């Protein structure tokens, strides 16, 4: 693996998201141009609630804003490939409210198939934003809905789902 060692190696740089991406770019430089990595690297300052991040071609994480429209942490640079090794990603910063919920996911989740086609981003956004449940409850609702949607169909890709709930509720 390239990503884990890159992340671990930037501890001396306070896990700066751009530094993580730069280390992954170095690790993939020798690969053929058709191989690539998508990556969302972030660092949360729990005191200021500032989330600094780089999104290198990864599906846009969703921030469920308390009392507002969801915020999508869109791409800040291209996916990581030897063909794009000289393109630098931007680091973005967003301030999170103590009642916000951040949901990260892989494309295997939104591309899971069921009788109606793909699970899809719209369905995911609806599940994330439909009520004020805690992070754990929202993630469980998503997984339950995914299982019901896909039935007995096997997943074609890995499915990863992570929630960051600043309230500390379970």
JSON list of C-alpha atoms in Angstrom, two decimals, residues 60-133:
[
{"chain": "A", "resi": 60, "resn": "UNK", "atom": "CA", "xyz": [-17.19, 14.63, -2.37]},
{"chain": "A", "resi": 61, "resn": "UNK", "atom": "CA", "xyz": [-17.70, 14.14, 1.38]},
{"chain": "A", "resi": 62, "resn": "UNK", "atom": "CA", "xyz": [-20.97, 15.57, 2.71]},
{"chain": "A", "resi": 63, "resn": "UNK", "atom": "CA", "xyz": [-21.26, 17.98, 5.62]},
{"chain": "A", "resi": 64, "resn": "UNK", "atom": "CA", "xyz": [-24.75, 17.94, 7.12]},
{"chain": "A", "resi": 65, "resn": "UNK", "atom": "CA", "xyz": [-25.08, 21.51, 8.30]},
{"chain": "A", "resi": 66, "resn": "UNK", "atom": "CA", "xyz": [-27.27, 22.19, 11.29]},
{"chain": "A", "resi": 67, "resn": "UNK", "atom": "CA", "xyz": [-30.27, 24.03, 9.92]},
{"chain": "A", "resi": 68, "resn": "UNK", "atom": "CA", "xyz": [-28.95, 24.47, 6.39]},
{"chain": "A", "resi": 69, "resn": "UNK", "atom": "CA", "xyz": [-28.19, 22.96, 3.04]},
{"chain": "A", "resi": 70, "resn": "UNK", "atom": "CA", "xyz": [-25.53, 20.25, 2.93]},
{"chain": "A", "resi": 71, "resn": "UNK", "atom": "CA", "xyz": [-22.01, 21.26, 1.99]},
{"chain": "A", "resi": 72, "resn": "UNK", "atom": "CA", "xyz": [-20.05, 19.09, -0.45]},
{"chain": "A", "resi": 73, "resn": "UNK", "atom": "CA", "xyz": [-16.27, 19.00, -0.13]},
{"chain": "A", "resi": 74, "resn": "UNK", "atom": "CA", "xyz": [-15.63, 18.83, -3.87]},
{"chain": "A", "resi": 75, "resn": "UNK", "atom": "CA", "xyz": [-12.41, 18.02, -5.65]},
{"chain": "A", "resi": 76, "resn": "UNK", "atom": "CA", "xyz": [-9.54, 20.44, -5.02]},
{"chain": "A", "resi": 77, "resn": "UNK", "atom": "CA", "xyz": [-7.19, 18.73, -7.46]},
{"chain": "A", "resi": 78, "resn": "UNK", "atom": "CA", "xyz": [-7.00, 15.82, -9.87]},
{"chain": "A", "resi": 79, "resn": "UNK", "atom": "CA", "xyz": [-6.76, 12.19, -8.92]},
{"chain": "A", "resi": 80, "resn": "UNK", "atom": "CA", "xyz": [-3.23, 11.03, -8.19]},
{"chain": "A", "resi": 81, "resn": "UNK", "atom": "CA", "xyz": [-1.48, 9.47, -11.17]},
{"chain": "A", "resi": 82, "resn": "UNK", "atom": "CA", "xyz": [2.02, 9.51, -12.64]},
{"chain": "A", "resi": 83, "resn": "UNK", "atom": "CA", "xyz": [0.48, 11.30, -15.63]},
{"chain": "A", "resi": 84, "resn": "UNK", "atom": "CA", "xyz": [-0.61, 14.16, -13.34]},
{"chain": "A", "resi": 85, "resn": "UNK", "atom": "CA", "xyz": [2.37, 14.16, -10.95]},
{"chain": "A", "resi": 86, "resn": "UNK", "atom": "CA", "xyz": [3.16, 17.82, -11.59]},
{"chain": "A", "resi": 87, "resn": "UNK", "atom": "CA", "xyz": [-0.36, 19.11, -10.89]},
{"chain": "A", "resi": 88, "resn": "UNK", "atom": "CA", "xyz": [-0.63, 20.43, -7.35]},
{"chain": "A", "resi": 89, "resn": "UNK", "atom": "CA", "xyz": [-3.87, 20.15, -5.38]},
{"chain": "A", "resi": 90, "resn": "UNK", "atom": "CA", "xyz": [-5.35, 23.06, -3.43]},
{"chain": "A", "resi": 91, "resn": "UNK", "atom": "CA", "xyz": [-5.90, 22.88, 0.30]},
{"chain": "A", "resi": 92, "resn": "UNK", "atom": "CA", "xyz": [-9.29, 24.16, 1.40]},
{"chain": "A", "resi": 93, "resn": "UNK", "atom": "CA", "xyz": [-10.47, 25.03, 4.90]},
{"chain": "A", "resi": 94, "resn": "UNK", "atom": "CA", "xyz": [-14.02, 24.89, 6.19]},
{"chain": "A", "resi": 95, "resn": "UNK", "atom": "CA", "xyz": [-15.24, 25.67, 9.68]},
{"chain": "A", "resi": 96, "resn": "UNK", "atom": "CA", "xyz": [-17.58, 23.11, 11.18]},
{"chain": "A", "resi": 97, "resn": "UNK", "atom": "CA", "xyz": [-20.37, 23.89, 13.61]},
{"chain": "A", "resi": 98, "resn": "UNK", "atom": "CA", "xyz": [-20.50, 21.68, 16.74]},
{"chain": "A", "resi": 99, "resn": "UNK", "atom": "CA", "xyz": [-23.78, 20.21, 15.42]},
{"chain": "A", "resi": 100, "resn": "UNK", "atom": "CA", "xyz": [-22.46, 19.39, 11.92]},
{"chain": "A", "resi": 101, "resn": "UNK", "atom": "CA", "xyz": [-21.92, 15.85, 10.71]},
{"chain": "A", "resi": 102, "resn": "UNK", "atom": "CA", "xyz": [-19.22, 14.98, 8.17]},
{"chain": "A", "resi": 103, "resn": "UNK", "atom": "CA", "xyz": [-19.80, 11.83, 6.10]},
{"chain": "A", "resi": 104, "resn": "UNK", "atom": "CA", "xyz": [-17.05, 10.34, 3.93]},
{"chain": "A", "resi": 105, "resn": "UNK", "atom": "CA", "xyz": [-17.62, 7.40, 1.59]},
{"chain": "A", "resi": 106, "resn": "UNK", "atom": "CA", "xyz": [-16.06, 5.52, -1.29]},
{"chain": "A", "resi": 107, "resn": "UNK", "atom": "CA", "xyz": [-17.53, 5.26, -4.76]},
{"chain": "A", "resi": 108, "resn": "UNK", "atom": "CA", "xyz": [-18.39, 1.62, -4.07]},
{"chain": "A", "resi": 109, "resn": "UNK", "atom": "CA", "xyz": [-21.28, 2.88, -1.91]},
{"chain": "A", "resi": 110, "resn": "UNK", "atom": "CA", "xyz": [-22.93, 5.15, -4.47]},
{"chain": "A", "resi": 111, "resn": "UNK", "atom": "CA", "xyz": [-22.19, 2.70, -7.31]},
{"chain": "A", "resi": 112, "resn": "UNK", "atom": "CA", "xyz": [-23.71, -0.32, -5.52]},
{"chain": "A", "resi": 113, "resn": "UNK", "atom": "CA", "xyz": [-26.38, -1.87, -7.72]},
{"chain": "A", "resi": 114, "resn": "UNK", "atom": "CA", "xyz": [-29.94, -2.82, -6.95]},
{"chain": "A", "resi": 115, "resn": "UNK", "atom": "CA", "xyz": [-33.03, -3.54, -9.05]},
{"chain": "A", "resi": 116, "resn": "UNK", "atom": "CA", "xyz": [-33.43, 0.21, -9.69]},
{"chain": "A", "resi": 117, "resn": "UNK", "atom": "CA", "xyz": [-29.85, 0.77, -10.84]},
{"chain": "A", "resi": 118, "resn": "UNK", "atom": "CA", "xyz": [-27.19, 2.52, -8.75]},
{"chain": "A", "resi": 119, "resn": "UNK", "atom": "CA", "xyz": [-27.66, 3.42, -5.08]},
{"chain": "A", "resi": 120, "resn": "UNK", "atom": "CA", "xyz": [-26.56, 6.91, -6.10]},
{"chain": "A", "resi": 121, "resn": "UNK", "atom": "CA", "xyz": [-25.41, 10.12, -4.51]},
{"chain": "A", "resi": 122, "resn": "UNK", "atom": "CA", "xyz": [-28.91, 11.63, -4.28]},
{"chain": "A", "resi": 123, "resn": "UNK", "atom": "CA", "xyz": [-30.13, 8.74, -2.14]},
{"chain": "A", "resi": 124, "resn": "UNK", "atom": "CA", "xyz": [-27.05, 9.04, 0.07]},
{"chain": "A", "resi": 125, "resn": "UNK", "atom": "CA", "xyz": [-27.49, 12.81, 0.52]},
{"chain": "A", "resi": 126, "resn": "UNK", "atom": "CA", "xyz": [-31.15, 12.27, 1.42]},
{"chain": "A", "resi": 127, "resn": "UNK", "atom": "CA", "xyz": [-30.20, 9.75, 4.11]},
{"chain": "A", "resi": 128, "resn": "UNK", "atom": "CA", "xyz": [-27.49, 12.01, 5.54]},
{"chain": "A", "resi": 129, "resn": "UNK", "atom": "CA", "xyz": [-29.66, 15.13, 5.67]},
{"chain": "A", "resi": 130, "resn": "UNK", "atom": "CA", "xyz": [-33.15, 13.83, 6.46]},
{"chain": "A", "resi": 131, "resn": "UNK", "atom": "CA", "xyz": [-33.02, 14.31, 10.23]},
{"chain": "A", "resi": 132, "resn": "UNK", "atom": "CA", "xyz": [-30.80, 15.28, 13.11]},
{"chain": "A", "resi": 133, "resn": "UNK", "atom": "CA", "xyz": [-29.76, 11.78, 14.13]}
]
